[in-house]
Amino acid sequence: MAVTMLPDADTFIVLVSFTVPAERRDELVQTIRTFVEEEVRHRPGFVSSTVHTSQDGTRVINYAQWESREAFEAFQSDADAMSRRGVITEFQRDGRPYTIAFQATATA
Amino acid sequence: MAVTMLPDADTFIVLVSFTVPAERRDELVQTIRTFVEEEVRHRPGFVSSTVHTSQDGTRVINYAQWESREAFEAFQSDADAMSRRGVITEFQRDGRPYTIAFQATATA
C-alpha cells in the first residue's frame, strides 16, 4: 500500500520528532521499528508509520497516519501497550497532531 | 499528482520545522505558500511541498521532496530567489535532509 499525503484526506496525522545522540540513532530506529511492527500496526485505525532519519544522524521523525483522532487516542491510552515502548521514552521527543495546510507539486 | 512517501525512492527529502507564535501562524503559512507557488515550484528537480500546521498552532512543517540533492542545493544557492522568502526568515526554523529508514502500514 503506497503511503500518500493528501491535503483533503481526513486522516489524523501525528509527527513525532526525536533528538538523539548520533551513536544511539540506530538503536532508537530499531526500537521504534519493533514497537510499530509488533504493537502499533495491529491497532484499529492505524494507517501508516514512516520513520525518517536526518542525514546528520541527530534527528528521527515518525510521520504517522491514523484513521481518526479517536483511534490514535485509544492507542495512546493503552498503558499496557505503551509500557512496551522500551528505550523510546529515553529520548527527547516532540509529538503533535498536524493538519495539511496546502500542497504544491511540480505539475500542479 | 499524488504525493507519496516511498522507502525505496531516491527522492531527496527536506523537512523544515518552524516554531511560530500562534497569532502569526497564518501569515507564515501564506508566505510559504506564495514562495512555493511563485518560486520553488518552477525550479528544476522540484517534486513536491506539503506544508503542515500543528493543531496547537505553534509549529509549521514543510515536507519537501526534490529529485536530487543537487537540484535542492542549486535552488538554495540562488541568492536572488532566496531573497524573496520574505517573513519566512524571521521565524526560528530547523531544516534538514532526511532519509526514510522504514515504513509500516496496517496491511503490510
PDB file of C-alpha atoms in Angstrom, chain A:
ATOM      1  CA  MET A   1       0.000   0.000   0.000  1.00  0.00           C
ATOM      2  CA  ALA A   2       1.514   3.310  -1.036  1.00  0.00           C
ATOM      3  CA  VAL A   3       1.522   5.953   1.672  1.00  0.00           C
ATOM      4  CA  THR A   4       0.199   9.245   0.362  1.00  0.00           C
ATOM      5  CA  MET A   5      -0.023  12.782   1.714  1.00  0.00           C
ATOM      6  CA  LEU A   6      -3.341  14.237   0.637  1.00  0.00           C
ATOM      7  CA  PRO A   7      -4.465  17.723   1.655  1.00  0.00           C
ATOM      8  CA  ASP A   8      -8.132  16.790   1.605  1.00  0.00           C
ATOM      9  CA  ALA A   9      -7.898  13.481   3.422  1.00  0.00           C
ATOM     10  CA  ASP A  10      -9.427  13.374   6.876  1.00  0.00           C
ATOM     11  CA  THR A  11      -6.561  11.237   8.112  1.00  0.00           C
ATOM     12  CA  PHE A  12      -5.284  12.114  11.568  1.00  0.00           C
ATOM     13  CA  ILE A  13      -1.573  12.969  11.291  1.00  0.00           C
ATOM     14  CA  VAL A  14       0.923  12.821  14.141  1.00  0.00           C
ATOM     15  CA  LEU A  15       4.563  13.795  13.727  1.00  0.00           C
ATOM     16  CA  VAL A  16       6.967  12.823  16.464  1.00  0.00           C
ATOM     17  CA  SER A  17      10.465  14.284  16.317  1.00  0.00           C
ATOM     18  CA  PHE A  18      13.237  12.745  18.409  1.00  0.00           C
ATOM     19  CA  THR A  19      16.558  14.376  19.227  1.00  0.00           C
ATOM     20  CA  VAL A  20      19.106  11.626  19.566  1.00  0.00           C
ATOM     21  CA  PRO A  21      22.863  11.268  20.079  1.00  0.00           C
ATOM     22  CA  ALA A  22      24.184  10.059  16.722  1.00  0.00           C
ATOM     23  CA  GLU A  23      25.682   6.934  18.292  1.00  0.00           C
ATOM     24  CA  ARG A  24      22.258   5.817  19.554  1.00  0.00           C
ATOM     25  CA  ARG A  25      20.347   6.624  16.399  1.00  0.00           C
ATOM     26  CA  ASP A  26      20.257   3.065  15.063  1.00  0.00           C
ATOM     27  CA  GLU A  27      19.161   1.706  18.441  1.00  0.00           C
ATOM     28  CA  LEU A  28      16.258   4.162  18.555  1.00  0.00           C
ATOM     29  CA  VAL A  29      15.177   3.390  14.983  1.00  0.00           C
ATOM     30  CA  GLN A  30      15.287  -0.340  15.631  1.00  0.00           C
ATOM     31  CA  THR A  31      13.255   0.042  18.833  1.00  0.00           C
ATOM     32  CA  ILE A  32      10.625   2.159  17.081  1.00  0.00           C
ATOM     33  CA  ARG A  33      10.511  -0.386  14.279  1.00  0.00           C
ATOM     34  CA  THR A  34       9.910  -3.289  16.637  1.00  0.00           C
ATOM     35  CA  PHE A  35       7.264  -1.334  18.542  1.00  0.00           C
ATOM     36  CA  VAL A  36       5.452  -0.291  15.353  1.00  0.00           C
ATOM     37  CA  GLU A  37       5.568  -3.737  13.800  1.00  0.00           C
ATOM     38  CA  GLU A  38       4.608  -5.683  16.930  1.00  0.00           C
ATOM     39  CA  GLU A  39       2.154  -3.263  18.564  1.00  0.00           C
ATOM     40  CA  VAL A  40       1.064  -0.189  16.651  1.00  0.00           C
ATOM     41  CA  ARG A  41       0.449  -1.742  13.260  1.00  0.00           C
ATOM     42  CA  HIS A  42      -2.218  -4.079  14.619  1.00  0.00           C
ATOM     43  CA  ARG A  43      -4.284  -1.379  16.312  1.00  0.00           C
ATOM     44  CA  PRO A  44      -7.719  -0.462  14.951  1.00  0.00           C
ATOM     45  CA  GLY A  45      -7.496   2.708  12.884  1.00  0.00           C
ATOM     46  CA  PHE A  46      -3.743   2.626  12.297  1.00  0.00           C
ATOM     47  CA  VAL A  47      -2.922   3.657   8.725  1.00  0.00           C
ATOM     48  CA  SER A  48       0.840   4.055   8.387  1.00  0.00           C
ATOM     49  CA  SER A  49       4.100   4.983  10.006  1.00  0.00           C
ATOM     50  CA  THR A  50       7.079   6.283   8.041  1.00  0.00           C
ATOM     51  CA  VAL A  51      10.215   6.760  10.078  1.00  0.00           C
ATOM     52  CA  HIS A  52      12.791   9.224   8.802  1.00  0.00           C
ATOM     53  CA  THR A  53      16.369   9.759   9.942  1.00  0.00           C
ATOM     54  CA  SER A  54      18.182  13.016   9.398  1.00  0.00           C
ATOM     55  CA  GLN A  55      21.285  12.645   7.306  1.00  0.00           C
ATOM     56  CA  ASP A  56      23.327  14.239  10.092  1.00  0.00           C
ATOM     57  CA  GLY A  57      22.246  11.395  12.415  1.00  0.00           C
ATOM     58  CA  THR A  58      20.745  13.531  15.193  1.00  0.00           C
ATOM     59  CA  ARG A  59      17.018  13.508  14.461  1.00  0.00           C
ATOM     60  CA  VAL A  60      14.440  10.782  13.951  1.00  0.00           C
ATOM     61  CA  ILE A  61      10.944  11.719  12.781  1.00  0.00           C
ATOM     62  CA  ASN A  62       7.988   9.370  12.771  1.00  0.00           C
ATOM     63  CA  TYR A  63       5.303  10.530  10.332  1.00  0.00           C
ATOM     64  CA  ALA A  64       2.223   8.585  11.425  1.00  0.00           C
ATOM     65  CA  GLN A  65      -1.282   8.446   9.982  1.00  0.00           C
ATOM     66  CA  TRP A  66      -4.405   7.198  11.761  1.00  0.00           C
ATOM     67  CA  GLU A  67      -7.979   6.966  10.577  1.00  0.00           C
ATOM     68  CA  SER A  68      -9.154   9.314  13.315  1.00  0.00           C
ATOM     69  CA  ARG A  69      -8.126  11.145  16.449  1.00  0.00           C
ATOM     70  CA  GLU A  70     -10.211   8.705  18.461  1.00  0.00           C
ATOM     71  CA  ALA A  71      -8.296   5.715  17.133  1.00  0.00           C
ATOM     72  CA  PHE A  72      -4.977   7.362  17.967  1.00  0.00           C
ATOM     73  CA  GLU A  73      -6.074   8.363  21.448  1.00  0.00           C
ATOM     74  CA  ALA A  74      -7.438   4.905  22.191  1.00  0.00           C
ATOM     75  CA  PHE A  75      -3.994   3.519  21.434  1.00  0.00           C
ATOM     76  CA  GLN A  76      -2.210   6.192  23.466  1.00  0.00           C
ATOM     77  CA  SER A  77      -4.361   5.455  26.491  1.00  0.00           C
ATOM     78  CA  ASP A  78      -3.490   1.762  26.462  1.00  0.00           C
ATOM     79  CA  ALA A  79      -0.952   1.740  29.274  1.00  0.00           C
ATOM     80  CA  ASP A  80      -0.133  -1.886  28.653  1.00  0.00           C
ATOM     81  CA  ALA A  81       0.893  -1.271  25.046  1.00  0.00           C
ATOM     82  CA  MET A  82       2.663   1.975  25.958  1.00  0.00           C
ATOM     83  CA  SER A  83       4.760   0.120  28.524  1.00  0.00           C
ATOM     84  CA  ARG A  84       6.344  -1.807  25.675  1.00  0.00           C
ATOM     85  CA  ARG A  85       7.947   1.249  24.088  1.00  0.00           C
ATOM     86  CA  GLY A  86      11.302   0.390  25.645  1.00  0.00           C
ATOM     87  CA  VAL A  87      14.092   2.906  25.132  1.00  0.00           C
ATOM     88  CA  ILE A  88      11.840   5.132  23.005  1.00  0.00           C
ATOM     89  CA  THR A  89      10.886   7.026  26.144  1.00  0.00           C
ATOM     90  CA  GLU A  90      14.512   7.799  26.979  1.00  0.00           C
ATOM     91  CA  PHE A  91      14.912  10.307  24.179  1.00  0.00           C
ATOM     92  CA  GLN A  92      13.804  13.905  23.981  1.00  0.00           C
ATOM     93  CA  ARG A  93      10.765  13.964  21.771  1.00  0.00           C
ATOM     94  CA  ASP A  94       8.162  16.388  20.479  1.00  0.00           C
ATOM     95  CA  GLY A  95       4.943  14.812  19.227  1.00  0.00           C
ATOM     96  CA  ARG A  96       1.961  16.764  17.912  1.00  0.00           C
ATOM     97  CA  PRO A  97      -1.071  16.312  15.690  1.00  0.00           C
ATOM     98  CA  TYR A  98      -0.843  18.144  12.360  1.00  0.00           C
ATOM     99  CA  THR A  99      -3.129  19.160   9.539  1.00  0.00           C
ATOM    100  CA  ILE A 100      -2.046  19.673   5.930  1.00  0.00           C
ATOM    101  CA  ALA A 101      -2.419  23.382   5.135  1.00  0.00           C
ATOM    102  CA  PHE A 102      -1.528  23.139   1.451  1.00  0.00           C
ATOM    103  CA  GLN A 103       0.417  21.121  -1.054  1.00  0.00           C
ATOM    104  CA  ALA A 104       2.238  22.047  -4.237  1.00  0.00           C
ATOM    105  CA  THR A 105       3.780  19.787  -6.834  1.00  0.00           C
ATOM    106  CA  ALA A 106       5.906  20.433  -9.879  1.00  0.00           C
ATOM    107  CA  THR A 107       2.940  19.851 -12.146  1.00  0.00           C
ATOM    108  CA  ALA A 108       0.037  21.430 -10.267  1.00  0.00           C
TER     109      ALA A 108
END
